[in-house]
Amino acid sequence: MKLKIRNLNRLTAFSSTVLPLLLLLAAQGCKKTETGTITVSVVDLRGTPARGVSVTLTFQPTARKIKKTTSPKGTCMFTAVPAGNNYALKIEKKGYITQSREKVTVANNKETFIHLLFQVDRKKIPGNWRVARAGAKTGSLTLSARQKQAMRKLETLGYLSGYKAAPETKNVTIYNKEKAYNGLNLYCSGHAPEAILIDMKGKELHRWRYDITRIRGKKCDSPKCLYWRRVHLMENGDLLAIFEGHLLIKIDKNSHLLWSYWGGAHHDLFILPDHSIYVLTRKAVIDPKYNRTEPVLKDFIAILSPEGKEIRRVSILKCLENSKYTHVLQRMPESGDILHTNTIEVLNGKGKLARFSPAFKKGNVLISILYLDLIAVVDMEKESVVWAMDGMWKRQHQPTVLDNSRMLIFDNQFPVNGTRVVSRVLEFDPFTRNIYWEYRGTPETPFYTGDCGSCQRLPNGNTLISETGSGRAFEVTPDKTIVWEFYNPQRAGDNNELIAALFEMIRLSPDYTSNWLQ
């Protein structure tokens, strides 16, 4: 009997191609799966383990998820994870910024370590833990909905660096009674709309607080309405306070509202002996002269009566345009906050500065314009900048004329060796540019804040410095010895790892509150 085989060529092709592939797949199926381990370690800004954090491991091809929670040591472990590089991690906790890591690789019999820094979501914490009336006109421009939204957003921008990793120490940490200038200390910070008065040892003597929600018929949804940017204490216990970019209020010693001024007050104010008030204000507008489509913030100097009524308003932009310093406007940003004026001081006309130059006569106003790296003197009668200086600092704050006719200034971002920046305080001659004194910290006690900051020359020659971003204030002698130091006790985060921005610490004379505070 003969066996007849048909399509012999097809059978041969099948045997040589498909059968080996089937045998290979069968062999792989019998192989042991290669696995590894993923260990996730989560810490906060101070390096403290972040417990109770939800960690989700996703097998990306199948979208299968495994969720675990970090232990008290801030770690969690995923074992027997098939080797490969197609995994994703997501770390979440209420009130914190969600972190993720893609393309996590796992090797056979190996442990993959993932270290993550977990940060508090500052947008979800009230406060800062590190617009105007008349003014410029928009003319006949018809604003689009997008432009109006951009203007509102511009007027409500806050400080993004209000929180910083907190040290373990709080309140007064250094006090050299013999060398420090004895007095009272008043400060405001990003934790709440309040100001606190303490003695040299840090004991609280008085506290003022006023929430903007208590003002009937007014509403403010900006995060800047949750704290005070700057305050001024009157000798009778009344307090002036700025809700950044929105309003100025006056309250009495018992925190009862006396009046409010909704003129876009921001950054700083200055009180004359007759109790009239000079305050920086601003307004967001569409002005084709500067930008045809995007809004800009225009800054003003407003003069208020002691009762909070606006008497006059002068445009800082026009004062620059009406001067010989118009060239500095070339450095302005094209849109948004184009000047960012941050300091105001009314000159008293005393000392040699006024004798050397009429620019420093009584009644003229010294200002600091951050985005131009410029300080300037405005003649309020001429509505013109009559003196200006730049080139020695970057992103500066708090220029002030001293009794010796020199000037003191807080230089936020001074470059060192082209590789890093530090903050420093300078005492200099505004005519010769000679620097007579400088403080920039030491390797043991570094000193830096990228924004805000202030400095005050004390009667004994010492200098009180507010390092806003670190929540710190300290007093240094002329030989640069720290004789008083304070860390803001206001903290946030599960482990108190964040410190509230310390906008300004002011030293008052010991008897400043004698009329009302026992």
Coordinates of C-alpha atoms in Angstrom, one line a residue:
M1 CA 0.0 0.0 0.0
K2 CA 1.3 3.4 -0.9
L3 CA 0.8 6.6 1.1
K4 CA 0.2 9.5 -1.1
I5 CA 1.3 12.8 0.4
R6 CA -0.1 16.0 -1.2
N7 CA 1.4 19.5 -0.9
L8 CA 4.7 18.3 0.4
N9 CA 6.3 21.7 -0.1
R10 CA 3.7 23.4 2.2
L11 CA 4.3 20.9 4.9
T12 CA 8.1 21.4 4.7
A13 CA 7.7 25.2 5.0
F14 CA 5.4 24.8 8.0
S15 CA 7.9 22.6 9.8
S16 CA 10.8 25.0 9.2
T17 CA 9.1 28.2 10.4
V18 CA 6.1 27.9 12.6
L19 CA 7.1 24.8 14.6
P20 CA 10.3 26.4 16.0
L21 CA 8.4 29.5 17.0
L22 CA 5.8 27.4 18.9
L23 CA 8.6 25.5 20.7
L24 CA 10.3 28.8 21.7
L25 CA 7.1 30.2 23.1
A26 CA 6.4 27.1 25.0
A27 CA 9.9 27.2 26.5
Q28 CA 9.5 30.8 27.6
G29 CA 6.2 30.0 29.2
C30 CA 7.9 27.5 31.5
K31 CA 10.5 30.1 32.5
K32 CA 10.3 31.7 35.9
T33 CA 9.1 35.4 35.8
E34 CA 11.8 37.9 36.6
T35 CA 10.8 40.3 39.4
G36 CA 12.3 43.1 41.5
T37 CA 11.3 45.5 44.3
I38 CA 10.4 49.2 44.3
T39 CA 11.0 51.2 47.5
V40 CA 9.6 54.7 47.7
S41 CA 10.9 57.2 50.3
V42 CA 9.1 60.5 50.8
V43 CA 10.3 63.4 52.9
D44 CA 9.2 67.0 53.4
L45 CA 11.3 70.2 53.0
R46 CA 13.2 69.6 56.2
G47 CA 14.0 66.0 55.4
T48 CA 11.4 64.7 57.8
P49 CA 9.7 61.4 56.7
A50 CA 6.2 62.1 55.3
R51 CA 3.9 59.6 56.8
G52 CA 0.4 58.7 55.6
V53 CA 1.2 59.5 51.9
S54 CA -0.8 57.6 49.3
V55 CA 1.6 55.9 46.8
T56 CA 0.0 54.3 43.6
L57 CA 2.0 52.0 41.4
T58 CA 0.6 51.6 37.9
F59 CA 1.5 48.8 35.4
Q60 CA 1.2 51.1 32.4
P61 CA 0.4 48.5 29.6
T62 CA -2.6 47.1 31.6
A63 CA -3.4 50.2 33.7
R64 CA -3.5 47.8 36.7
K65 CA -2.9 49.8 40.0
I66 CA -1.6 48.9 43.4
K67 CA -2.0 51.5 46.2
K68 CA -0.1 51.7 49.4
T69 CA 0.5 54.2 52.2
T70 CA 3.9 55.3 53.6
S71 CA 4.9 54.1 57.0
P72 CA 5.9 56.4 59.9
K73 CA 9.4 56.3 58.4
G74 CA 8.0 57.8 55.2
T75 CA 8.5 54.6 53.1
C76 CA 6.5 51.9 51.3
M77 CA 7.6 48.9 49.4
F78 CA 6.2 47.1 46.3
T79 CA 7.6 43.5 46.0
A80 CA 7.5 40.9 43.3
V81 CA 7.2 43.5 40.6
P82 CA 7.8 42.0 37.1
A83 CA 11.0 43.3 35.7
G84 CA 10.7 46.0 33.1
N85 CA 10.5 49.8 32.6
N86 CA 6.9 50.4 32.1
Y87 CA 5.7 51.5 35.5
A88 CA 4.5 54.8 36.9
L89 CA 4.3 56.2 40.5
K90 CA 1.9 58.8 41.8
I91 CA 2.2 60.2 45.3
E92 CA -0.7 62.1 46.8
K93 CA -1.9 63.6 50.1
K94 CA -4.6 66.2 50.8
G95 CA -3.1 69.7 51.0
Y96 CA 0.2 68.7 49.3
I97 CA 1.4 69.0 45.7
T98 CA 0.9 65.7 43.8
Q99 CA 4.1 64.1 42.6
S100 CA 4.6 61.6 39.8
R101 CA 7.4 59.6 38.3
E102 CA 7.1 57.9 34.9
K103 CA 9.1 55.1 33.2
V104 CA 10.3 53.5 36.5
T105 CA 12.7 50.6 35.7
V106 CA 12.7 47.4 37.7
A107 CA 15.6 44.9 37.3
N108 CA 15.5 41.2 38.2
N109 CA 16.3 40.5 41.9
K110 CA 17.2 44.2 42.3
E111 CA 15.7 47.0 44.6
T112 CA 14.8 50.3 42.9
F113 CA 14.9 53.3 45.2
I114 CA 12.7 56.3 44.5
H115 CA 13.3 59.4 46.7
L116 CA 10.7 62.2 46.5
L117 CA 10.4 65.6 48.1
F118 CA 6.8 66.3 49.2
Q119 CA 5.8 70.0 49.4
V120 CA 2.7 71.6 50.9
D121 CA 0.4 73.1 48.3
R122 CA 0.6 76.8 49.3
K123 CA -2.4 77.6 47.3
K124 CA -4.5 75.5 49.6
I125 CA -3.2 77.1 52.8
P126 CA -4.6 80.5 53.8
G127 CA -2.1 83.3 53.8
N128 CA 1.5 83.6 52.5
W129 CA 3.7 81.0 53.9
R130 CA 6.7 82.3 52.0
V131 CA -7.6 98.3 42.0
A132 CA -7.5 101.7 41.8
R133 CA -10.1 104.5 41.4
A134 CA -9.5 107.0 38.6
G135 CA -5.9 106.9 37.3
A136 CA -5.1 105.8 33.8
K137 CA -8.0 105.4 31.4
T138 CA -8.7 102.7 28.8
G139 CA -10.2 105.3 26.4
S140 CA -12.7 103.9 24.0
L141 CA -11.2 100.4 24.0
T142 CA -13.7 97.5 24.2
L143 CA -12.2 94.9 26.4
S144 CA -12.7 91.2 25.6
A145 CA -13.7 88.7 28.2
R146 CA -10.1 87.3 28.1
Q147 CA -8.6 90.8 28.6
K148 CA -10.9 91.4 31.6
Q149 CA -10.0 88.1 33.1
A150 CA -6.2 88.8 32.6
M151 CA -6.6 92.2 34.3
R152 CA -8.3 90.6 37.3
K153 CA -5.7 87.9 37.5
L154 CA -2.9 90.5 37.3
E155 CA -4.3 92.5 40.2
T156 CA -4.5 89.4 42.4
L157 CA -1.0 88.0 41.9
G158 CA 0.6 87.1 45.2
Y159 CA 4.1 86.1 46.3
L160 CA 4.9 82.6 45.3
S161 CA 7.7 82.1 47.7
G162 CA 5.9 82.8 50.9
Y163 CA 6.8 79.4 52.4
K164 CA 10.3 78.1 53.1
A165 CA 11.7 75.1 54.9
A166 CA 11.5 76.0 58.6
P167 CA 14.3 75.7 61.2
E168 CA 13.7 73.9 64.5
T169 CA 14.1 77.1 66.5
K170 CA 11.4 79.7 67.1
N171 CA 10.9 83.2 68.4
V172 CA 14.0 85.0 69.8
T173 CA 17.1 82.9 69.5
I174 CA 19.8 85.5 70.2
Y175 CA 19.6 88.5 72.5
N176 CA 22.7 90.4 73.6
K177 CA 21.2 92.8 76.1
E178 CA 24.3 95.0 76.2
K179 CA 24.8 95.5 72.5
A180 CA 21.3 95.3 71.1
Y181 CA 19.1 98.4 70.8
N182 CA 16.4 98.0 73.5
G183 CA 12.9 98.6 72.2
L184 CA 9.6 97.0 71.0
N185 CA 9.3 94.9 67.9
L186 CA 6.3 95.0 65.6
Y187 CA 5.9 92.5 62.7
C188 CA 3.5 91.2 60.2
S189 CA 3.8 87.9 58.3
G190 CA 2.1 85.7 55.7
H191 CA 0.1 83.6 58.2
A192 CA -2.8 85.9 58.8
P193 CA -4.2 89.4 58.6
E194 CA -2.6 90.5 61.9
A195 CA 0.3 92.3 63.4
I196 CA 2.1 91.3 66.6
L197 CA 4.0 93.5 69.1
I198 CA 6.7 91.7 71.1
D199 CA 9.4 92.7 73.6
M200 CA 13.1 92.0 73.1
K201 CA 12.7 88.5 74.6
G202 CA 9.9 87.6 72.3
K203 CA 7.0 88.0 74.8
E204 CA 3.8 89.0 73.0
L205 CA 2.6 92.4 74.3
H206 CA -0.3 93.1 71.9
R207 CA -2.0 91.7 68.7
W208 CA -4.1 93.4 66.1
R209 CA -6.3 91.4 63.6
Y210 CA -8.9 92.2 61.1
D211 CA -10.3 89.8 58.5
I212 CA -11.4 91.4 55.2
T213 CA -14.7 89.4 55.3
R214 CA -15.9 91.7 58.1
I215 CA -16.2 94.7 55.8
R216 CA -19.8 94.8 54.7
G217 CA -20.6 95.0 51.0
K218 CA -17.0 94.2 50.0
K219 CA -15.5 91.0 48.8
C220 CA -12.0 89.9 47.9
D221 CA -11.2 86.4 46.6
S222 CA -7.5 87.0 46.2
P223 CA -5.0 85.0 48.5
K224 CA -3.4 88.4 49.2
C225 CA -6.5 89.3 51.2
L226 CA -5.5 86.7 53.8
Y227 CA -2.6 88.6 55.3
W228 CA -1.1 92.1 55.7
R229 CA 1.9 93.1 53.6
R230 CA 2.9 96.1 55.6
V231 CA 1.7 97.9 58.8
H232 CA 2.3 101.2 60.6
L233 CA 1.6 101.7 64.3
M234 CA 0.4 105.1 65.5
E235 CA 1.4 106.3 69.0
N236 CA -2.2 106.0 70.2
G237 CA -2.5 102.3 69.3
D238 CA -4.2 102.8 66.0
L239 CA -2.8 100.6 63.2
L240 CA -2.7 101.0 59.4
A241 CA -2.5 97.8 57.4
I242 CA -2.1 97.0 53.7
F243 CA -4.0 94.1 52.1
E244 CA -1.5 93.7 49.2
G245 CA -2.8 95.1 45.9
H246 CA -6.3 95.8 47.3
L247 CA -6.9 98.1 50.2
L248 CA -5.5 100.0 53.2
I249 CA -7.4 99.9 56.5
K250 CA -7.1 101.7 59.8
I251 CA -8.1 100.0 63.0
D252 CA -7.9 101.0 66.6
K253 CA -6.0 99.3 69.4
N254 CA -8.9 96.9 69.9
S255 CA -9.0 96.0 66.2
H256 CA -12.2 97.9 65.5
L257 CA -12.3 99.2 61.9
L258 CA -12.1 103.0 61.6
W259 CA -12.0 103.2 57.8
S260 CA -11.0 101.4 54.6
Y261 CA -9.5 102.7 51.4
W262 CA -10.1 100.5 48.3
G263 CA -7.6 102.1 46.0
G264 CA -5.3 99.2 45.1
A265 CA -2.8 99.9 48.0
H266 CA 0.3 97.8 47.8
H267 CA 3.7 97.3 49.4
D268 CA 4.4 100.4 51.4
L269 CA 3.1 103.6 53.0
F270 CA 4.5 106.6 54.8
I271 CA 2.9 108.8 57.5
L272 CA 3.6 112.5 57.9
P273 CA 3.6 114.3 61.2
D274 CA 0.1 115.7 60.4
H275 CA -1.1 112.1 60.0
S276 CA -1.6 112.4 56.2
I277 CA -0.8 109.2 54.4
Y278 CA 1.4 108.6 51.3
V279 CA 0.7 105.1 49.9
L280 CA 1.6 103.2 46.8
T281 CA -1.4 102.1 44.7
R282 CA -1.9 100.4 41.3
K283 CA -4.5 99.6 38.7
A284 CA -4.6 97.1 35.9
V285 CA -5.5 98.6 32.5
I286 CA -5.2 98.0 28.8
D287 CA -3.1 100.9 27.4
P288 CA -2.1 100.7 23.7
K289 CA 0.9 102.9 24.4
Y290 CA 2.5 99.9 26.3
N291 CA 0.6 96.9 25.0
R292 CA -2.4 96.7 22.7
T293 CA -3.8 93.4 23.9
E294 CA -2.4 92.5 27.3
P295 CA -3.0 94.4 30.5
V296 CA -0.3 96.3 32.5
L297 CA -0.2 97.3 36.1
K298 CA 0.3 101.1 36.5
D299 CA 1.7 102.3 39.8
F300 CA 0.7 105.5 41.6
I301 CA 1.6 107.6 44.6
A302 CA -1.7 108.4 46.4
I303 CA -2.0 111.0 49.2
L304 CA -4.8 110.3 51.7
S305 CA -6.2 112.4 54.5
P306 CA -6.0 111.1 58.1
E307 CA -9.6 109.9 57.5
G308 CA -8.6 107.8 54.5
K309 CA -10.0 110.0 51.8
E310 CA -7.9 110.3 48.6
I311 CA -6.7 113.8 48.1
R312 CA -4.4 113.3 45.1
R313 CA -2.8 110.6 42.9
V314 CA 0.3 110.8 40.8
S315 CA 1.3 108.3 38.1
I316 CA 4.8 107.0 38.6
L317 CA 5.0 106.0 34.9
K318 CA 4.2 109.6 33.9
C319 CA 6.8 110.9 36.3
L320 CA 9.4 108.8 34.5
E321 CA 8.1 109.9 31.1
N322 CA 8.3 113.6 32.2
S323 CA 12.0 113.3 33.2
K324 CA 15.5 112.9 31.7
Y325 CA 15.4 109.2 32.8
T326 CA 13.0 108.0 30.1
H327 CA 15.7 105.6 28.8
V328 CA 15.1 103.3 31.8
L329 CA 11.6 102.5 30.5
Q330 CA 13.3 100.4 27.8
R331 CA 13.9 97.8 30.5
M332 CA 10.2 97.4 31.4
P333 CA 8.5 94.1 30.8
E334 CA 6.1 94.2 27.9
S335 CA 3.0 93.4 29.9
G336 CA 1.9 92.6 33.4
D337 CA 3.6 94.2 36.4
I338 CA 5.8 96.6 34.5
L339 CA 7.3 98.6 37.4
H340 CA 6.6 96.9 40.7
T341 CA 7.2 99.9 42.9
N342 CA 7.9 98.6 46.4
T343 CA 9.0 101.4 48.7
I344 CA 8.0 105.0 49.5
E345 CA 9.6 107.6 51.8
V346 CA 8.7 111.3 52.0
L347 CA 12.0 113.3 52.4
N348 CA 12.3 115.7 55.3
G349 CA 14.8 118.0 53.5
K350 CA 17.3 117.8 56.3
G351 CA 21.0 117.1 56.0
K352 CA 23.6 117.7 53.3
L353 CA 21.7 115.8 50.6
A354 CA 19.1 118.7 50.3
R355 CA 22.0 121.2 50.4
F356 CA 23.9 119.4 47.6
S357 CA 20.9 118.8 45.4
P358 CA 17.3 120.3 45.2
A359 CA 16.1 116.8 44.2
F360 CA 16.3 115.9 47.9
K361 CA 14.2 118.9 49.1
K362 CA 11.5 118.5 51.7
G363 CA 8.3 116.9 50.3
N364 CA 9.9 115.0 47.5
V365 CA 9.3 111.2 47.5
L366 CA 11.9 108.5 47.4
I367 CA 10.7 105.3 45.7
S368 CA 12.1 101.9 44.7
I369 CA 11.1 100.4 41.3
L370 CA 12.0 96.7 41.4
Y371 CA 11.7 95.7 37.8
L372 CA 13.9 98.5 36.6
D373 CA 16.5 97.9 39.4
L374 CA 16.1 101.6 40.1
I375 CA 15.6 104.0 43.0
A376 CA 14.3 107.4 42.2
V377 CA 13.1 110.7 43.7
V378 CA 9.8 112.1 42.6
D379 CA 9.0 115.8 42.7
M380 CA 5.3 115.8 43.5
E381 CA 4.8 119.3 42.3
K382 CA 6.4 118.8 38.9
E383 CA 5.2 115.2 38.7
S384 CA 8.6 114.3 37.5
V385 CA 11.5 112.1 38.5
V386 CA 14.3 114.5 39.4
W387 CA 17.0 112.0 40.5
A388 CA 17.5 108.3 39.9
M389 CA 20.2 105.7 40.5
D390 CA 20.8 102.1 39.4
G391 CA 23.7 99.7 38.7
M392 CA 24.7 98.7 42.3
W393 CA 21.8 96.3 43.1
K394 CA 19.2 93.9 41.7
R395 CA 15.6 93.5 42.8
Q396 CA 16.2 96.0 45.6
H397 CA 13.9 97.0 48.5
Q398 CA 13.7 99.6 51.2
P399 CA 16.0 102.5 50.2
T400 CA 16.0 105.1 53.0
V401 CA 17.9 108.3 53.7
L402 CA 20.0 108.2 56.9
D403 CA 20.7 111.0 59.4
N404 CA 24.3 111.1 58.1
S405 CA 22.9 111.9 54.6
R406 CA 24.0 108.5 53.2
M407 CA 21.4 105.9 52.1
L408 CA 20.6 102.4 53.2
I409 CA 19.2 99.8 50.9
F410 CA 18.3 96.1 50.8
D411 CA 19.9 94.5 47.7
N412 CA 18.1 91.2 47.2
Q413 CA 20.1 89.5 44.5
F414 CA 23.8 90.4 44.5
P415 CA 25.8 88.1 42.2
V416 CA 28.9 86.4 43.7
N417 CA 31.6 84.9 41.5
G418 CA 29.1 84.6 38.7
T419 CA 27.8 81.3 40.2
R420 CA 25.3 82.3 42.9
V421 CA 23.5 85.3 44.4
V422 CA 23.2 86.5 48.0
S423 CA 21.3 89.3 49.7
R424 CA 23.1 92.2 51.3
V425 CA 22.4 95.6 53.0
L426 CA 24.4 98.6 51.8
E427 CA 25.2 102.0 53.3
F428 CA 26.4 104.2 50.4
D429 CA 26.7 107.8 49.2
P430 CA 24.1 108.5 46.5
F431 CA 26.4 111.1 44.8
T432 CA 29.8 109.3 44.8
R433 CA 28.5 105.7 45.0
N434 CA 31.0 104.9 47.7
I435 CA 30.0 102.0 49.9
Y436 CA 30.7 102.7 53.6
W437 CA 29.1 99.6 55.1
E438 CA 27.9 96.3 53.8
Y439 CA 26.4 93.2 55.3
R440 CA 25.9 90.0 53.3
G441 CA 26.0 87.2 55.9
T442 CA 28.6 84.6 56.5
P443 CA 29.1 80.9 55.7
E444 CA 27.9 80.0 59.2
T445 CA 24.9 82.3 59.0
P446 CA 23.9 82.8 55.3
F447 CA 21.6 85.6 54.3
Y448 CA 19.2 85.6 51.3
T449 CA 15.7 86.3 50.3
G450 CA 14.7 86.5 46.7
D451 CA 11.8 88.9 47.3
C452 CA 10.6 91.4 49.9
G453 CA 13.0 92.1 52.8
S454 CA 13.6 95.3 54.7
C455 CA 16.3 97.1 56.7
Q456 CA 16.2 99.7 59.5
R457 CA 19.1 101.7 60.9
L458 CA 18.6 101.9 64.7
P459 CA 19.5 104.9 67.0
N460 CA 22.6 103.1 68.4
G461 CA 24.1 102.5 64.9
N462 CA 23.0 98.8 64.6
T463 CA 20.9 97.6 61.7
L464 CA 17.7 95.6 61.9
I465 CA 17.2 93.3 58.9
S466 CA 14.1 91.4 57.8
E467 CA 15.0 88.2 55.8
T468 CA 11.4 87.6 54.5
G469 CA 11.8 84.3 52.7
S470 CA 13.4 82.7 55.8
G471 CA 10.9 84.1 58.3
R472 CA 13.8 85.7 60.1
A473 CA 14.8 89.1 61.5
F474 CA 18.1 89.9 63.0
E475 CA 20.1 92.9 64.4
V476 CA 23.7 93.4 63.5
T477 CA 26.3 95.8 64.9
P478 CA 28.6 98.0 62.7
D479 CA 31.2 95.2 63.0
K480 CA 28.6 92.8 61.7
T481 CA 28.0 90.8 64.9
I482 CA 24.5 89.4 65.3
V483 CA 23.2 90.7 68.7
W484 CA 19.5 89.8 68.3
E485 CA 17.7 87.2 66.2
F486 CA 14.1 86.1 65.7
Y487 CA 12.5 83.3 63.8
N488 CA 8.8 83.5 63.0
P489 CA 6.9 81.0 65.2
Q490 CA 4.1 80.7 62.7
R491 CA 4.4 77.3 61.0
A492 CA 2.5 75.1 58.7
G493 CA 2.5 71.5 57.3
D494 CA 2.0 68.2 59.0
N495 CA 5.5 68.4 60.6
N496 CA 5.5 72.2 60.9
E497 CA 8.1 72.2 58.1
L498 CA 7.1 75.5 56.6
I499 CA 7.6 79.0 58.0
A500 CA 5.5 82.0 57.3
A501 CA 7.0 84.8 55.3
L502 CA 8.2 87.6 57.6
F503 CA 7.4 90.8 55.6
E504 CA 8.9 93.3 58.0
M505 CA 10.1 93.6 61.6
I506 CA 10.2 97.2 62.9
R507 CA 12.0 98.3 66.1
L508 CA 10.1 101.0 68.1
S509 CA 11.4 103.0 71.0
P510 CA 10.7 101.6 74.4
D511 CA 8.1 104.3 75.3
Y512 CA 6.4 104.4 71.9
T513 CA 3.2 102.7 73.3
S514 CA 3.3 104.3 76.7
N515 CA 0.1 106.3 76.0
W516 CA -2.1 103.2 75.8
L517 CA -0.2 100.0 76.6
Q518 CA 0.5 99.2 80.2

